[in-house]
Short mmCIF file of C-alpha atoms and ligand atoms in Angstrom, two decimals:
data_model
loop_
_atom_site.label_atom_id
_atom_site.label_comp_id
_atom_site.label_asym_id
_atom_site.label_seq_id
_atom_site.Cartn_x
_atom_site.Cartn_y
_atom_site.Cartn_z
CA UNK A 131 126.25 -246.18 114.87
CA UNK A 132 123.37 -244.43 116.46
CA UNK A 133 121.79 -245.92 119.45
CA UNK A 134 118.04 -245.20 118.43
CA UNK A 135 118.29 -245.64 114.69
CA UNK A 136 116.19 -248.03 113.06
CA UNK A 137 118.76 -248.67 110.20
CA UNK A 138 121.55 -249.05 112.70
CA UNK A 139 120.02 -251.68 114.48
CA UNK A 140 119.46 -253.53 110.89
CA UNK A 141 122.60 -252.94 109.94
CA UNK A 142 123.99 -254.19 113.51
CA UNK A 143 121.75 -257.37 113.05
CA UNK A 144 119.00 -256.42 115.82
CA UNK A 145 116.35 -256.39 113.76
CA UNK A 146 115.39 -258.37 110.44
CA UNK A 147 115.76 -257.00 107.00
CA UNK A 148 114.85 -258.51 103.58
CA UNK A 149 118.34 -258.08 102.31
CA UNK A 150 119.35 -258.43 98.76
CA UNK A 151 122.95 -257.21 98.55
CA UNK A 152 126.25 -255.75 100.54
CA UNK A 153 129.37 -254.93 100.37
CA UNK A 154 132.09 -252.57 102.92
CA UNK A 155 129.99 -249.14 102.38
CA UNK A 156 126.37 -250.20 101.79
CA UNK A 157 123.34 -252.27 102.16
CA UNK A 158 120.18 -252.67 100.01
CA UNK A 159 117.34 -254.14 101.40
CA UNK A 160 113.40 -254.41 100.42
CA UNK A 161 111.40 -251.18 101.54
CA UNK A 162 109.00 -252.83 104.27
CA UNK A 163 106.18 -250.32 102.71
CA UNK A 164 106.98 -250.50 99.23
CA UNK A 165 105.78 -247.96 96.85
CA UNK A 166 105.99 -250.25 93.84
CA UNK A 167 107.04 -253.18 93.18
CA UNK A 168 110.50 -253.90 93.91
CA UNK A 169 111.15 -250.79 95.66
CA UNK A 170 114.84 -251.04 97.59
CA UNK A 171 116.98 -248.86 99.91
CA UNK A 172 120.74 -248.34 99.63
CA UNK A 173 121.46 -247.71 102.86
CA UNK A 174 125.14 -246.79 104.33
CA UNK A 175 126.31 -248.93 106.95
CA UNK A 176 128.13 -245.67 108.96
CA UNK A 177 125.13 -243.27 110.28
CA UNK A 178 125.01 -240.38 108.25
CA UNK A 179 122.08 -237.87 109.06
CA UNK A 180 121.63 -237.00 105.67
CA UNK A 181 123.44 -235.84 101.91
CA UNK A 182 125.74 -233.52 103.73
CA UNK A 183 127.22 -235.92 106.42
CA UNK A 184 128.57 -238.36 104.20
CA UNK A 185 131.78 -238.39 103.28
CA UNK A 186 133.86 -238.53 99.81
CA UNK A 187 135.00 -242.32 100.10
CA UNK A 188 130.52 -243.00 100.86
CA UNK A 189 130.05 -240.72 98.22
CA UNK A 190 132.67 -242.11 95.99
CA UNK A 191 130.90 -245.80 96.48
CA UNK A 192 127.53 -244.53 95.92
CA UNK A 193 126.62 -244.51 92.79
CA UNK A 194 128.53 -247.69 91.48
CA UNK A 195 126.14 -249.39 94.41
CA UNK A 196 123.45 -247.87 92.95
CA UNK A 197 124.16 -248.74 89.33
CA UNK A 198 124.17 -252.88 90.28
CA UNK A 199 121.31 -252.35 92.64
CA UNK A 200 119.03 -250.46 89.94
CA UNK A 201 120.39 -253.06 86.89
CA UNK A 202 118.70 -256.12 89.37
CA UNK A 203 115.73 -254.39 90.55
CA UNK A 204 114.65 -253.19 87.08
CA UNK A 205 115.29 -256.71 85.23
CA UNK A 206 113.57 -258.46 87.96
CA UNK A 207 110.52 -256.25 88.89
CA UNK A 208 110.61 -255.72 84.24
CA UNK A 209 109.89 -251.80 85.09
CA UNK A 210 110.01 -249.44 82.37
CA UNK A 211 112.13 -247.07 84.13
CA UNK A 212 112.98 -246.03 87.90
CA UNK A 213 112.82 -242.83 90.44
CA UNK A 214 116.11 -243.07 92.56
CA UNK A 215 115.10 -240.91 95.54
CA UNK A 216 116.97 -239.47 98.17
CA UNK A 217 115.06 -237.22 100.89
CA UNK A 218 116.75 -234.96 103.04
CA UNK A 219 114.67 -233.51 105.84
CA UNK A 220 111.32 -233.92 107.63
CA UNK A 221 110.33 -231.21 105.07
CA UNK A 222 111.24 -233.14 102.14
CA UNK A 223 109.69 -236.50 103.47
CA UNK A 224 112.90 -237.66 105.57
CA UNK A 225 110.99 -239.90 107.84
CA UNK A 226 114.17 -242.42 108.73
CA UNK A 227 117.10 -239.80 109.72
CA UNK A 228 120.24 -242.17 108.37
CA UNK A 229 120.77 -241.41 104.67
CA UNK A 230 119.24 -244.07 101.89
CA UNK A 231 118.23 -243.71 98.73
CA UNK A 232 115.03 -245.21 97.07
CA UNK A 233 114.88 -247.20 94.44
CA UNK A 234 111.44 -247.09 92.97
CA UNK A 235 110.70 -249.14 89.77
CA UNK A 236 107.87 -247.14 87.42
CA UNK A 237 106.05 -247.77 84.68
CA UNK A 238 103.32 -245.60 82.34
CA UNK A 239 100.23 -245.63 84.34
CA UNK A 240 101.23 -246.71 87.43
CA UNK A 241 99.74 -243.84 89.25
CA UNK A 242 102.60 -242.93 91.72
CA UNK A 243 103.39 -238.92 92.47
CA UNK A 244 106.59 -237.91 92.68
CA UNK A 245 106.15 -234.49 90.85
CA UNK A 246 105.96 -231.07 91.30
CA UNK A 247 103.65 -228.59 88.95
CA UNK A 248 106.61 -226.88 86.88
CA UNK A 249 106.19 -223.17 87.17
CA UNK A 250 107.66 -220.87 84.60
CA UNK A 251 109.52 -217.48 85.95
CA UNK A 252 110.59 -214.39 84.92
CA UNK A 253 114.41 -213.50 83.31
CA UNK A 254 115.08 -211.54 86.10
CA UNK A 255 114.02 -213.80 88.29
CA UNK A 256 116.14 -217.05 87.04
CA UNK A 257 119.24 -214.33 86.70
CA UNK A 258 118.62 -213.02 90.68
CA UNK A 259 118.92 -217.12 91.38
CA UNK A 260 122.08 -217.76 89.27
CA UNK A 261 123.79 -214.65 90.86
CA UNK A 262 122.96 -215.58 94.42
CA UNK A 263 124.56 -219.45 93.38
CA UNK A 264 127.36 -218.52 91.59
CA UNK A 265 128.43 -216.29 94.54
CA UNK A 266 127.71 -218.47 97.04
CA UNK A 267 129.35 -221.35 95.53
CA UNK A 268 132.34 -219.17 94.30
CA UNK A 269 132.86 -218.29 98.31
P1 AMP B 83 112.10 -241.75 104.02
O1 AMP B 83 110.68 -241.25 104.05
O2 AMP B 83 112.83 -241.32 102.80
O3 AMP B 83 112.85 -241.44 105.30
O4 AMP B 83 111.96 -243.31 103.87
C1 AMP B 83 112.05 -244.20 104.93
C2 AMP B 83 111.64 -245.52 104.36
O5 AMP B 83 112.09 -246.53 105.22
C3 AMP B 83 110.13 -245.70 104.19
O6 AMP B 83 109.83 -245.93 102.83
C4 AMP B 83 109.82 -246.90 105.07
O7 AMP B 83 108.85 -247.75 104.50
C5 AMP B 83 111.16 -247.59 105.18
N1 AMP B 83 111.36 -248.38 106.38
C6 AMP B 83 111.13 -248.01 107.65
N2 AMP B 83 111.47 -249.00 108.50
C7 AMP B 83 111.94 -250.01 107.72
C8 AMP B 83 112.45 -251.32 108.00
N3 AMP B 83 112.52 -251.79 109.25
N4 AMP B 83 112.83 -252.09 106.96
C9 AMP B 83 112.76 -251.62 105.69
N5 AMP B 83 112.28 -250.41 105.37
C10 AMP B 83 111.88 -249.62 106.37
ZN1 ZN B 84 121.70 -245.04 111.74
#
Protein backbone atom coordinates (compact mmCIF):
# COMPACT_ATOMS: atom_id res chain seq x y z
CA UNK A 1 0.00 0.00 0.00
CA UNK A 2 1.03 3.52 -0.71
CA UNK A 3 0.38 6.13 1.81
CA UNK A 4 -0.81 8.94 -0.71
CA UNK A 5 -2.55 6.82 -3.29
CA UNK A 6 -5.99 7.46 -4.05
CA UNK A 7 -6.70 3.75 -5.02
CA UNK A 8 -5.01 2.54 -1.88
CA UNK A 9 -7.08 4.35 0.32
CA UNK A 10 -10.26 2.78 -1.70
CA UNK A 11 -8.98 -0.29 -1.62
CA UNK A 12 -8.11 0.10 2.30
CA UNK A 13 -11.79 1.34 2.80
CA UNK A 14 -10.93 5.20 3.45
CA UNK A 15 -12.69 6.46 0.89
CA UNK A 16 -16.02 5.35 -1.00
CA UNK A 17 -16.08 3.52 -4.24
CA UNK A 18 -19.03 2.39 -6.44
CA UNK A 19 -17.88 -1.16 -6.39
CA UNK A 20 -19.19 -3.84 -8.59
CA UNK A 21 -16.92 -6.85 -8.09
CA UNK A 22 -13.69 -8.48 -6.12
CA UNK A 23 -11.92 -11.11 -5.56
CA UNK A 24 -7.91 -11.84 -3.83
CA UNK A 25 -6.02 -9.81 -6.80
CA UNK A 26 -8.48 -7.16 -8.00
CA UNK A 27 -11.20 -4.68 -7.73
CA UNK A 28 -13.55 -3.09 -10.32
CA UNK A 29 -15.29 -0.18 -9.50
CA UNK A 30 -17.36 2.67 -11.53
CA UNK A 31 -14.94 5.40 -13.07
CA UNK A 32 -16.15 8.58 -10.95
CA UNK A 33 -15.69 10.58 -14.48
CA UNK A 34 -16.91 8.15 -16.80
CA UNK A 35 -16.16 8.36 -20.40
CA UNK A 36 -19.19 6.37 -21.46
CA UNK A 37 -21.53 4.71 -20.07
CA UNK A 38 -20.57 2.01 -17.89
CA UNK A 39 -17.02 2.76 -17.91
CA UNK A 40 -15.10 0.52 -14.97
CA UNK A 41 -11.57 0.15 -13.53
CA UNK A 42 -9.85 -3.13 -12.67
CA UNK A 43 -7.78 -2.06 -10.23
CA UNK A 44 -5.07 -4.35 -8.25
CA UNK A 45 -5.41 -4.36 -4.68
CA UNK A 46 -1.20 -4.46 -4.17
CA UNK A 47 0.23 -0.89 -5.47
CA UNK A 48 1.82 -1.37 -8.60
CA UNK A 49 3.17 1.91 -10.32
CA UNK A 50 2.40 0.74 -13.56
CA UNK A 51 2.57 -2.51 -16.43
CA UNK A 52 6.09 -3.24 -15.40
CA UNK A 53 5.67 -3.52 -11.54
CA UNK A 54 3.24 -6.13 -11.51
CA UNK A 55 4.04 -9.34 -11.04
CA UNK A 56 3.34 -12.86 -12.91
CA UNK A 57 0.68 -14.24 -10.31
CA UNK A 58 -1.26 -10.13 -10.98
CA UNK A 59 -0.54 -10.70 -14.37
CA UNK A 60 -1.62 -14.26 -14.44
CA UNK A 61 -5.20 -13.02 -12.77
CA UNK A 62 -5.59 -10.23 -15.08
CA UNK A 63 -7.14 -11.00 -17.84
CA UNK A 64 -9.62 -13.74 -16.52
CA UNK A 65 -10.79 -10.49 -14.22
CA UNK A 66 -11.08 -8.69 -17.11
CA UNK A 67 -12.98 -11.22 -19.21
CA UNK A 68 -16.08 -11.36 -16.31
CA UNK A 69 -15.77 -7.66 -15.79
CA UNK A 70 -16.08 -6.77 -19.68
CA UNK A 71 -18.96 -9.82 -20.21
CA UNK A 72 -21.19 -7.59 -17.30
CA UNK A 73 -20.36 -4.22 -18.36
CA UNK A 74 -21.13 -4.83 -22.06
CA UNK A 75 -24.57 -6.81 -21.43
CA UNK A 76 -25.61 -4.23 -19.03
CA UNK A 77 -24.51 -0.84 -20.55
CA UNK A 78 -25.86 -3.14 -24.40
CA UNK A 79 -22.49 -1.54 -26.04
CA UNK A 80 -21.53 -2.64 -29.32
CA UNK A 81 -18.06 -3.25 -28.42
CA UNK A 82 -15.39 -1.95 -25.75
CA UNK A 83 -11.76 -0.09 -25.50
CA UNK A 84 -9.90 -1.90 -22.55
CA UNK A 85 -7.29 0.75 -21.72
CA UNK A 86 -4.35 0.66 -19.77
CA UNK A 87 -2.10 3.97 -19.52
CA UNK A 88 1.28 3.92 -18.42
CA UNK A 89 2.83 7.30 -17.75
CA UNK A 90 1.95 10.99 -17.36
CA UNK A 91 2.86 10.96 -21.10
CA UNK A 92 0.42 8.46 -22.04
CA UNK A 93 -2.45 9.95 -19.82
CA UNK A 94 -1.42 8.07 -16.44
CA UNK A 95 -3.12 10.51 -14.20
CA UNK A 96 -3.71 7.87 -11.06
CA UNK A 97 -0.03 6.22 -10.60
CA UNK A 98 -1.40 2.52 -9.29
CA UNK A 99 -2.02 0.34 -12.35
CA UNK A 100 -5.93 -0.11 -13.67
CA UNK A 101 -7.24 -0.76 -16.68
CA UNK A 102 -10.33 0.95 -18.33
CA UNK A 103 -13.10 -0.52 -19.39
CA UNK A 104 -14.86 1.72 -21.81
CA UNK A 105 -18.12 0.47 -23.50
CA UNK A 106 -18.40 2.02 -27.38
CA UNK A 107 -20.69 2.14 -29.82
CA UNK A 108 -20.79 3.63 -33.75
CA UNK A 109 -21.16 7.27 -33.29
CA UNK A 110 -20.49 7.78 -29.98
CA UNK A 111 -17.91 10.37 -30.60
CA UNK A 112 -15.12 9.28 -28.13
CA UNK A 113 -11.15 9.55 -29.34
CA UNK A 114 -9.04 7.07 -28.56
CA UNK A 115 -7.04 7.03 -31.92
CA UNK A 116 -4.05 7.91 -33.42
CA UNK A 117 -3.74 9.09 -37.36
CA UNK A 118 -2.03 5.77 -38.79
CA UNK A 119 1.06 6.81 -40.64
CA UNK A 120 2.52 4.62 -43.30
CA UNK A 121 6.59 4.19 -43.35
CA UNK A 122 9.18 3.20 -45.37
CA UNK A 123 10.71 -0.74 -45.70
CA UNK A 124 13.71 0.35 -44.33
CA UNK A 125 12.28 2.02 -41.83
CA UNK A 126 9.84 -0.89 -40.34
CA UNK A 127 13.13 -3.32 -40.91
CA UNK A 128 15.57 -0.63 -38.74
CA UNK A 129 12.51 -1.13 -35.95
CA UNK A 130 12.31 -4.98 -36.12
CA UNK A 131 16.19 -5.20 -35.89
CA UNK A 132 16.50 -2.86 -32.95
CA UNK A 133 13.42 -5.31 -31.16
CA UNK A 134 14.53 -8.46 -32.03
CA UNK A 135 17.97 -7.59 -30.52
CA UNK A 136 16.85 -6.05 -27.71
CA UNK A 137 14.44 -8.62 -26.78
CA UNK A 138 16.90 -11.48 -27.79
CA UNK A 139 19.40 -9.82 -24.96
P1 LIG B 1 -5.78 7.40 -15.80
O1 LIG B 1 -5.86 8.70 -16.55
O2 LIG B 1 -5.62 6.23 -16.71
O3 LIG B 1 -4.73 7.43 -14.70
O4 LIG B 1 -7.20 7.22 -15.15
C1 LIG B 1 -7.50 7.53 -13.84
C2 LIG B 1 -8.99 7.41 -13.74
O5 LIG B 1 -9.33 7.30 -12.39
C3 LIG B 1 -9.75 8.60 -14.32
O6 LIG B 1 -10.60 8.15 -15.36
C4 LIG B 1 -10.54 9.13 -13.13
O7 LIG B 1 -11.83 9.56 -13.48
C5 LIG B 1 -10.58 7.93 -12.21
N1 LIG B 1 -10.69 8.24 -10.79
C6 LIG B 1 -9.97 9.12 -10.08
N2 LIG B 1 -10.35 9.11 -8.78
C7 LIG B 1 -11.33 8.17 -8.69
C8 LIG B 1 -12.13 7.68 -7.62
N3 LIG B 1 -12.00 8.17 -6.37
N4 LIG B 1 -13.05 6.73 -7.88
C9 LIG B 1 -13.18 6.23 -9.13
N5 LIG B 1 -12.46 6.66 -10.18
C10 LIG B 1 -11.55 7.61 -9.96
ZN1 LIG C 1 -1.95 2.52 -4.65
Amino acid sequence: MSKNCIFCKIINGELPAYKIWENEYFIAMLDINPAAYGHVLIVPKAHFVNLHDITDEYAREFLPFAQKITRAVMDVSGAEGFNLVQNNGASAGQTVMHFHAHVVPRRIGDGLSLSWIPKSQSKEFMAEMTEKLVKKLNG
